[in-house]
Amino acid sequence: MLARYLKAQLIVLLCGGLVGPIFLVVYFTMGFGDLLAWMLYVGLLITVADVVIAIALANFGAKSSAKNAELEQTGVLALAQITGLTETGTWINNQQVVKVHLHIAGPGFLPFDSEDRVIAHLTRLGNLNARKVVVLVNPTTQEYRIDWERSALVNGLVPAQFTLSEDNRTYDLSGQAGPVMEILQILKANNIPLNQAGDLRSNPVVRQQIQAVVRRAAAQQAPAPQPAAAGGPAPAGT
């Protein structure tokens, strides 16, 4: 929590809050007394506001992290279709904030519609243009969070390649939303984070489940064999 507060305090100071401490330093070092008395009061006011804002930001960050951790632990992984995008007229750090209209459906809860405001920076544009995102949903409260990392995998923005040693082959499922989503749900159900999904030798059951999905997807992706010709040309009469 201390590290979170210090980070928030640094952000506040860099965003203009440094004026308060500067006023206090000037007042106590210049020695002009009544002439600079206003600097004392203004400096104190700004400095106190800096501390209060930093504490509020740290608390908000802590609550947000706890909520995200709870959703990651107990939430349901679902696919949300983007039914619309609306401009909000708001910009943060020269990046537009847009309102995303979602239709969310998944196992364990009834489908529902919702809206979320997101910053449309470059790393998210591909997911927004793909018109679908992965979300973590609390099936009881319908509270949810867009998972941009998993969304990039489902939408083919990040390679989804799986090497099966038994087949001595690497399968590329990039852009195949259904199979990739199924694999993500298997990993989520077994509490396996994405950064540990590359080596499943210690979990043979999960490994077999994922192999089955990969092989099935590869078989569906393979081109169908061309039908043989009905017959050769008729023999010439003699």
PDB file of C-alpha atoms in Angstrom:
ATOM      1  CA  MET A   1       0.000   0.000   0.000  1.00  0.00           C
ATOM      2  CA  LEU A   2       2.903   2.359   0.782  1.00  0.00           C
ATOM      3  CA  ALA A   3       4.388   1.826  -2.674  1.00  0.00           C
ATOM      4  CA  ARG A   4       0.989   2.494  -4.253  1.00  0.00           C
ATOM      5  CA  TYR A   5       0.631   5.727  -2.250  1.00  0.00           C
ATOM      6  CA  LEU A   6       4.136   6.916  -3.151  1.00  0.00           C
ATOM      7  CA  LYS A   7       3.438   6.273  -6.822  1.00  0.00           C
ATOM      8  CA  ALA A   8       0.150   8.193  -6.611  1.00  0.00           C
ATOM      9  CA  GLN A   9       1.866  11.043  -4.743  1.00  0.00           C
ATOM     10  CA  LEU A  10       4.534  11.286  -7.430  1.00  0.00           C
ATOM     11  CA  ILE A  11       1.867  11.453 -10.140  1.00  0.00           C
ATOM     12  CA  VAL A  12       0.030  14.226  -8.266  1.00  0.00           C
ATOM     13  CA  LEU A  13       3.236  16.231  -7.815  1.00  0.00           C
ATOM     14  CA  LEU A  14       4.176  15.864 -11.477  1.00  0.00           C
ATOM     15  CA  CYS A  15       0.687  16.977 -12.539  1.00  0.00           C
ATOM     16  CA  GLY A  16       1.019  20.370 -10.820  1.00  0.00           C
ATOM     17  CA  GLY A  17       0.919  19.527  -7.142  1.00  0.00           C
ATOM     18  CA  LEU A  18       4.591  20.436  -6.777  1.00  0.00           C
ATOM     19  CA  VAL A  19       3.577  24.104  -6.637  1.00  0.00           C
ATOM     20  CA  GLY A  20       2.500  23.766  -2.988  1.00  0.00           C
ATOM     21  CA  PRO A  21       5.827  22.473  -1.623  1.00  0.00           C
ATOM     22  CA  ILE A  22       7.684  25.039  -3.766  1.00  0.00           C
ATOM     23  CA  PHE A  23       5.670  27.873  -2.207  1.00  0.00           C
ATOM     24  CA  LEU A  24       6.480  26.557   1.277  1.00  0.00           C
ATOM     25  CA  VAL A  25      10.195  26.302   0.508  1.00  0.00           C
ATOM     26  CA  VAL A  26      10.246  29.840  -0.890  1.00  0.00           C
ATOM     27  CA  TYR A  27       8.364  31.234   2.136  1.00  0.00           C
ATOM     28  CA  PHE A  28      10.636  29.647   4.742  1.00  0.00           C
ATOM     29  CA  THR A  29      13.919  30.335   2.912  1.00  0.00           C
ATOM     30  CA  MET A  30      13.416  33.868   1.568  1.00  0.00           C
ATOM     31  CA  GLY A  31      12.593  35.385   4.963  1.00  0.00           C
ATOM     32  CA  PHE A  32      10.329  38.186   3.754  1.00  0.00           C
ATOM     33  CA  GLY A  33       7.717  37.402   6.425  1.00  0.00           C
ATOM     34  CA  ASP A  34       4.455  39.301   5.884  1.00  0.00           C
ATOM     35  CA  LEU A  35       5.285  40.074   2.261  1.00  0.00           C
ATOM     36  CA  LEU A  36       5.112  36.399   1.306  1.00  0.00           C
ATOM     37  CA  ALA A  37       2.526  35.312   3.862  1.00  0.00           C
ATOM     38  CA  TRP A  38       0.126  34.365   1.081  1.00  0.00           C
ATOM     39  CA  MET A  39       2.638  31.756  -0.099  1.00  0.00           C
ATOM     40  CA  LEU A  40       2.452  30.041   3.283  1.00  0.00           C
ATOM     41  CA  TYR A  41      -1.337  29.670   3.190  1.00  0.00           C
ATOM     42  CA  VAL A  42      -1.566  28.774  -0.487  1.00  0.00           C
ATOM     43  CA  GLY A  43       1.363  26.368  -0.187  1.00  0.00           C
ATOM     44  CA  LEU A  44      -0.181  24.629   2.824  1.00  0.00           C
ATOM     45  CA  LEU A  45      -3.546  24.359   1.077  1.00  0.00           C
ATOM     46  CA  ILE A  46      -2.062  22.869  -2.093  1.00  0.00           C
ATOM     47  CA  THR A  47       0.209  20.488  -0.172  1.00  0.00           C
ATOM     48  CA  VAL A  48      -2.659  19.172   1.957  1.00  0.00           C
ATOM     49  CA  ALA A  49      -4.729  18.741  -1.206  1.00  0.00           C
ATOM     50  CA  ASP A  50      -1.809  16.836  -2.774  1.00  0.00           C
ATOM     51  CA  VAL A  51      -1.748  14.366   0.109  1.00  0.00           C
ATOM     52  CA  VAL A  52      -5.533  13.892   0.144  1.00  0.00           C
ATOM     53  CA  ILE A  53      -5.691  13.315  -3.621  1.00  0.00           C
ATOM     54  CA  ALA A  54      -2.776  10.858  -3.491  1.00  0.00           C
ATOM     55  CA  ILE A  55      -4.446   8.879  -0.691  1.00  0.00           C
ATOM     56  CA  ALA A  56      -7.715   8.790  -2.663  1.00  0.00           C
ATOM     57  CA  LEU A  57      -5.906   7.580  -5.794  1.00  0.00           C
ATOM     58  CA  ALA A  58      -4.047   4.911  -3.821  1.00  0.00           C
ATOM     59  CA  ASN A  59      -7.283   3.663  -2.234  1.00  0.00           C
ATOM     60  CA  PHE A  60      -9.024   3.597  -5.605  1.00  0.00           C
ATOM     61  CA  GLY A  61      -6.132   1.653  -7.114  1.00  0.00           C
ATOM     62  CA  ALA A  62      -6.140  -0.834  -4.234  1.00  0.00           C
ATOM     63  CA  LYS A  63      -9.889  -1.431  -4.527  1.00  0.00           C
ATOM     64  CA  SER A  64      -9.637  -1.799  -8.299  1.00  0.00           C
ATOM     65  CA  SER A  65      -6.805  -4.322  -7.970  1.00  0.00           C
ATOM     66  CA  ALA A  66      -8.738  -6.308  -5.364  1.00  0.00           C
ATOM     67  CA  LYS A  67     -11.821  -6.333  -7.587  1.00  0.00           C
ATOM     68  CA  ASN A  68      -9.789  -7.489 -10.593  1.00  0.00           C
ATOM     69  CA  ALA A  69      -8.159 -10.233  -8.523  1.00  0.00           C
ATOM     70  CA  GLU A  70     -11.578 -11.434  -7.331  1.00  0.00           C
ATOM     71  CA  LEU A  71     -12.931 -11.531 -10.883  1.00  0.00           C
ATOM     72  CA  GLU A  72      -9.849 -13.423 -12.046  1.00  0.00           C
ATOM     73  CA  GLN A  73     -10.338 -15.953  -9.260  1.00  0.00           C
ATOM     74  CA  THR A  74     -14.113 -16.488  -9.325  1.00  0.00           C
ATOM     75  CA  GLY A  75     -15.395 -14.835 -12.504  1.00  0.00           C
ATOM     76  CA  VAL A  76     -16.647 -16.524 -15.658  1.00  0.00           C
ATOM     77  CA  LEU A  77     -14.736 -16.066 -18.900  1.00  0.00           C
ATOM     78  CA  ALA A  78     -17.136 -14.965 -21.632  1.00  0.00           C
ATOM     79  CA  LEU A  79     -17.144 -13.425 -25.089  1.00  0.00           C
ATOM     80  CA  ALA A  80     -18.811 -10.047 -25.569  1.00  0.00           C
ATOM     81  CA  GLN A  81     -19.936  -8.774 -28.953  1.00  0.00           C
ATOM     82  CA  ILE A  82     -19.397  -5.062 -29.548  1.00  0.00           C
ATOM     83  CA  THR A  83     -22.738  -3.797 -30.829  1.00  0.00           C
ATOM     84  CA  GLY A  84     -21.726  -0.161 -31.087  1.00  0.00           C
ATOM     85  CA  LEU A  85     -19.112   2.503 -30.384  1.00  0.00           C
ATOM     86  CA  THR A  86     -19.990   6.053 -29.335  1.00  0.00           C
ATOM     87  CA  GLU A  87     -17.694   9.047 -29.009  1.00  0.00           C
ATOM     88  CA  THR A  88     -17.755  10.724 -25.595  1.00  0.00           C
ATOM     89  CA  GLY A  89     -15.902  13.903 -26.516  1.00  0.00           C
ATOM     90  CA  THR A  90     -13.390  13.181 -23.744  1.00  0.00           C
ATOM     91  CA  TRP A  91      -9.646  12.846 -24.310  1.00  0.00           C
ATOM     92  CA  ILE A  92      -7.015  11.582 -21.872  1.00  0.00           C
ATOM     93  CA  ASN A  93      -3.358  12.142 -22.781  1.00  0.00           C
ATOM     94  CA  ASN A  94      -4.372  12.839 -26.396  1.00  0.00           C
ATOM     95  CA  GLN A  95      -6.261   9.541 -26.577  1.00  0.00           C
ATOM     96  CA  GLN A  96      -9.999   9.415 -27.126  1.00  0.00           C
ATOM     97  CA  VAL A  97     -12.387   7.894 -24.597  1.00  0.00           C
ATOM     98  CA  VAL A  98     -15.196   5.951 -26.282  1.00  0.00           C
ATOM     99  CA  LYS A  99     -18.335   4.298 -24.992  1.00  0.00           C
ATOM    100  CA  VAL A 100     -18.453   0.609 -25.932  1.00  0.00           C
ATOM    101  CA  HIS A 101     -21.862  -1.070 -26.207  1.00  0.00           C
ATOM    102  CA  LEU A 102     -21.591  -4.771 -25.361  1.00  0.00           C
ATOM    103  CA  HIS A 103     -23.757  -7.865 -25.587  1.00  0.00           C
ATOM    104  CA  ILE A 104     -22.283 -10.320 -23.089  1.00  0.00           C
ATOM    105  CA  ALA A 105     -23.079 -14.043 -23.145  1.00  0.00           C
ATOM    106  CA  GLY A 106     -21.396 -16.982 -21.483  1.00  0.00           C
ATOM    107  CA  PRO A 107     -21.849 -20.057 -19.285  1.00  0.00           C
ATOM    108  CA  GLY A 108     -23.578 -19.688 -15.933  1.00  0.00           C
ATOM    109  CA  PHE A 109     -25.519 -16.460 -16.503  1.00  0.00           C
ATOM    110  CA  LEU A 110     -28.209 -14.985 -18.716  1.00  0.00           C
ATOM    111  CA  PRO A 111     -27.002 -12.805 -21.612  1.00  0.00           C
ATOM    112  CA  PHE A 112     -27.169  -9.079 -20.924  1.00  0.00           C
ATOM    113  CA  ASP A 113     -26.304  -5.754 -22.547  1.00  0.00           C
ATOM    114  CA  SER A 114     -24.011  -3.189 -20.997  1.00  0.00           C
ATOM    115  CA  GLU A 115     -21.877  -0.125 -21.706  1.00  0.00           C
ATOM    116  CA  ASP A 116     -18.304   0.637 -20.731  1.00  0.00           C
ATOM    117  CA  ARG A 117     -16.032   3.635 -21.232  1.00  0.00           C
ATOM    118  CA  VAL A 118     -12.535   2.781 -22.429  1.00  0.00           C
ATOM    119  CA  ILE A 119      -9.503   4.662 -23.668  1.00  0.00           C
ATOM    120  CA  ALA A 120      -9.120   3.845 -27.355  1.00  0.00           C
ATOM    121  CA  HIS A 121      -5.343   3.749 -27.482  1.00  0.00           C
ATOM    122  CA  LEU A 122      -3.399   1.916 -30.168  1.00  0.00           C
ATOM    123  CA  THR A 123      -3.109  -1.409 -28.334  1.00  0.00           C
ATOM    124  CA  ARG A 124      -6.904  -1.633 -28.097  1.00  0.00           C
ATOM    125  CA  LEU A 125      -7.956  -0.466 -31.560  1.00  0.00           C
ATOM    126  CA  GLY A 126      -7.527  -3.921 -33.089  1.00  0.00           C
ATOM    127  CA  ASN A 127      -9.865  -5.462 -30.521  1.00  0.00           C
ATOM    128  CA  LEU A 128     -12.430  -2.688 -30.949  1.00  0.00           C
ATOM    129  CA  ASN A 129     -12.343  -3.056 -34.741  1.00  0.00           C
ATOM    130  CA  ALA A 130     -12.766  -6.837 -34.392  1.00  0.00           C
ATOM    131  CA  ARG A 131     -16.142  -6.142 -32.720  1.00  0.00           C
ATOM    132  CA  LYS A 132     -15.608  -8.627 -29.904  1.00  0.00           C
ATOM    133  CA  VAL A 133     -13.726  -8.750 -26.604  1.00  0.00           C
ATOM    134  CA  VAL A 134     -13.163 -11.272 -23.831  1.00  0.00           C
ATOM    135  CA  VAL A 135     -14.659 -10.330 -20.468  1.00  0.00           C
ATOM    136  CA  LEU A 136     -14.491 -11.686 -16.932  1.00  0.00           C
ATOM    137  CA  VAL A 137     -18.002 -11.685 -15.466  1.00  0.00           C
ATOM    138  CA  ASN A 138     -19.378 -12.104 -11.968  1.00  0.00           C
ATOM    139  CA  PRO A 139     -22.456 -14.231 -12.810  1.00  0.00           C
ATOM    140  CA  THR A 140     -24.292 -13.087  -9.676  1.00  0.00           C
ATOM    141  CA  THR A 141     -23.879  -9.318  -9.927  1.00  0.00           C
ATOM    142  CA  GLN A 142     -23.158  -9.071 -13.690  1.00  0.00           C
ATOM    143  CA  GLU A 143     -20.107  -7.010 -12.800  1.00  0.00           C
ATOM    144  CA  TYR A 144     -17.443  -7.476 -15.465  1.00  0.00           C
ATOM    145  CA  ARG A 145     -14.038  -6.373 -16.713  1.00  0.00           C
ATOM    146  CA  ILE A 146     -12.737  -6.373 -20.274  1.00  0.00           C
ATOM    147  CA  ASP A 147      -9.645  -8.577 -20.544  1.00  0.00           C
ATOM    148  CA  TRP A 148      -7.566  -6.953 -23.270  1.00  0.00           C
ATOM    149  CA  GLU A 149      -4.766  -9.528 -23.140  1.00  0.00           C
ATOM    150  CA  ARG A 150      -7.089 -12.475 -23.744  1.00  0.00           C
ATOM    151  CA  SER A 151      -9.034 -10.435 -26.305  1.00  0.00           C
ATOM    152  CA  ALA A 152      -5.866  -9.958 -28.360  1.00  0.00           C
ATOM    153  CA  LEU A 153      -5.429 -13.745 -28.503  1.00  0.00           C
ATOM    154  CA  VAL A 154      -9.034 -14.415 -29.503  1.00  0.00           C
ATOM    155  CA  ASN A 155      -8.991 -11.718 -32.182  1.00  0.00           C
ATOM    156  CA  GLY A 156      -5.730 -12.932 -33.712  1.00  0.00           C
ATOM    157  CA  LEU A 157      -3.747  -9.821 -32.780  1.00  0.00           C
ATOM    158  CA  VAL A 158      -1.286 -12.034 -30.899  1.00  0.00           C
ATOM    159  CA  PRO A 159      -0.110 -15.362 -32.376  1.00  0.00           C
ATOM    160  CA  ALA A 160      -1.832 -18.417 -30.881  1.00  0.00           C
ATOM    161  CA  GLN A 161       0.579 -21.230 -31.681  1.00  0.00           C
ATOM    162  CA  PHE A 162       0.686 -24.603 -29.960  1.00  0.00           C
ATOM    163  CA  THR A 163       3.494 -27.127 -30.327  1.00  0.00           C
ATOM    164  CA  LEU A 164       2.508 -30.756 -29.722  1.00  0.00           C
ATOM    165  CA  SER A 165       5.571 -32.916 -29.172  1.00  0.00           C
ATOM    166  CA  GLU A 166       3.558 -36.073 -29.868  1.00  0.00           C
ATOM    167  CA  ASP A 167       2.783 -34.798 -33.360  1.00  0.00           C
ATOM    168  CA  ASN A 168       6.175 -33.115 -33.801  1.00  0.00           C
ATOM    169  CA  ARG A 169       4.268 -30.165 -35.185  1.00  0.00           C
ATOM    170  CA  THR A 170       3.295 -26.588 -34.338  1.00  0.00           C
ATOM    171  CA  TYR A 171      -0.341 -25.662 -34.927  1.00  0.00           C
ATOM    172  CA  ASP A 172      -1.303 -22.058 -35.613  1.00  0.00           C
ATOM    173  CA  LEU A 173      -4.789 -21.193 -34.352  1.00  0.00           C
ATOM    174  CA  SER A 174      -4.335 -17.439 -34.696  1.00  0.00           C
ATOM    175  CA  GLY A 175      -7.639 -15.755 -35.469  1.00  0.00           C
ATOM    176  CA  GLN A 176      -9.767 -18.831 -34.670  1.00  0.00           C
ATOM    177  CA  ALA A 177     -11.901 -17.273 -31.948  1.00  0.00           C
ATOM    178  CA  GLY A 178     -13.861 -20.407 -30.983  1.00  0.00           C
ATOM    179  CA  PRO A 179     -10.970 -22.818 -30.316  1.00  0.00           C
ATOM    180  CA  VAL A 180      -8.785 -20.135 -28.709  1.00  0.00           C
ATOM    181  CA  MET A 181     -11.638 -19.106 -26.412  1.00  0.00           C
ATOM    182  CA  GLU A 182     -12.186 -22.756 -25.470  1.00  0.00           C
ATOM    183  CA  ILE A 183      -8.503 -23.113 -24.575  1.00  0.00           C
ATOM    184  CA  LEU A 184      -8.613 -19.930 -22.497  1.00  0.00           C
ATOM    185  CA  GLN A 185     -11.627 -21.271 -20.605  1.00  0.00           C
ATOM    186  CA  ILE A 186      -9.799 -24.544 -19.897  1.00  0.00           C
ATOM    187  CA  LEU A 187      -6.822 -22.623 -18.512  1.00  0.00           C
ATOM    188  CA  LYS A 188      -9.103 -20.363 -16.458  1.00  0.00           C
ATOM    189  CA  ALA A 189     -11.042 -23.322 -15.010  1.00  0.00           C
ATOM    190  CA  ASN A 190      -7.757 -24.824 -13.811  1.00  0.00           C
ATOM    191  CA  ASN A 191      -6.363 -21.521 -12.469  1.00  0.00           C
ATOM    192  CA  ILE A 192      -3.470 -21.531 -14.934  1.00  0.00           C
ATOM    193  CA  PRO A 193      -2.327 -18.000 -15.889  1.00  0.00           C
ATOM    194  CA  LEU A 194      -1.462 -17.205 -19.485  1.00  0.00           C
ATOM    195  CA  ASN A 195       2.237 -16.791 -18.721  1.00  0.00           C
ATOM    196  CA  GLN A 196       2.358 -20.417 -17.559  1.00  0.00           C
ATOM    197  CA  ALA A 197       0.366 -21.924 -20.415  1.00  0.00           C
ATOM    198  CA  GLY A 198       3.427 -22.662 -22.529  1.00  0.00           C
ATOM    199  CA  ASP A 199       4.554 -25.659 -20.452  1.00  0.00           C
ATOM    200  CA  LEU A 200       1.812 -27.994 -19.209  1.00  0.00           C
ATOM    201  CA  ARG A 201       3.912 -31.112 -18.685  1.00  0.00           C
ATOM    202  CA  SER A 202       3.167 -30.979 -14.963  1.00  0.00           C
ATOM    203  CA  ASN A 203      -0.589 -31.030 -15.650  1.00  0.00           C
ATOM    204  CA  PRO A 204      -1.276 -33.910 -18.062  1.00  0.00           C
ATOM    205  CA  VAL A 205      -5.081 -33.665 -17.779  1.00  0.00           C
ATOM    206  CA  VAL A 206      -5.179 -30.034 -18.894  1.00  0.00           C
ATOM    207  CA  ARG A 207      -2.547 -30.782 -21.513  1.00  0.00           C
ATOM    208  CA  GLN A 208      -4.697 -33.518 -23.043  1.00  0.00           C
ATOM    209  CA  GLN A 209      -7.765 -31.267 -23.058  1.00  0.00           C
ATOM    210  CA  ILE A 210      -5.896 -28.515 -24.884  1.00  0.00           C
ATOM    211  CA  GLN A 211      -4.342 -30.987 -27.326  1.00  0.00           C
ATOM    212  CA  ALA A 212      -7.810 -32.259 -28.200  1.00  0.00           C
ATOM    213  CA  VAL A 213      -9.017 -28.716 -28.922  1.00  0.00           C
ATOM    214  CA  VAL A 214      -5.931 -27.928 -31.005  1.00  0.00           C
ATOM    215  CA  ARG A 215      -6.189 -31.100 -33.104  1.00  0.00           C
ATOM    216  CA  ARG A 216      -9.919 -30.630 -33.653  1.00  0.00           C
ATOM    217  CA  ALA A 217      -9.410 -27.020 -34.744  1.00  0.00           C
ATOM    218  CA  ALA A 218      -6.553 -28.009 -37.049  1.00  0.00           C
ATOM    219  CA  ALA A 219      -8.677 -30.740 -38.635  1.00  0.00           C
ATOM    220  CA  GLN A 220     -11.512 -28.289 -39.274  1.00  0.00           C
ATOM    221  CA  GLN A 221      -9.057 -25.799 -40.718  1.00  0.00           C
ATOM    222  CA  ALA A 222      -7.505 -28.310 -43.148  1.00  0.00           C
ATOM    223  CA  PRO A 223      -8.806 -27.983 -46.727  1.00  0.00           C
ATOM    224  CA  ALA A 224     -11.251 -30.645 -47.823  1.00  0.00           C
ATOM    225  CA  PRO A 225      -9.880 -33.192 -50.325  1.00  0.00           C
ATOM    226  CA  GLN A 226     -10.755 -32.503 -53.932  1.00  0.00           C
ATOM    227  CA  PRO A 227     -13.283 -34.999 -55.388  1.00  0.00           C
ATOM    228  CA  ALA A 228     -11.911 -37.389 -58.014  1.00  0.00           C
ATOM    229  CA  ALA A 229     -12.909 -36.883 -61.631  1.00  0.00           C
ATOM    230  CA  ALA A 230     -16.119 -38.687 -62.592  1.00  0.00           C
ATOM    231  CA  GLY A 231     -14.436 -40.474 -65.485  1.00  0.00           C
ATOM    232  CA  GLY A 232     -11.977 -40.088 -68.322  1.00  0.00           C
ATOM    233  CA  PRO A 233     -12.897 -39.133 -71.858  1.00  0.00           C
ATOM    234  CA  ALA A 234     -14.994 -41.620 -73.801  1.00  0.00           C
ATOM    235  CA  PRO A 235     -12.929 -43.910 -76.030  1.00  0.00           C
ATOM    236  CA  ALA A 236     -12.956 -43.083 -79.679  1.00  0.00           C
ATOM    237  CA  GLY A 237     -14.996 -45.385 -81.864  1.00  0.00           C
ATOM    238  CA  THR A 238     -13.234 -47.725 -84.185  1.00  0.00           C
TER     239      THR A 238
END
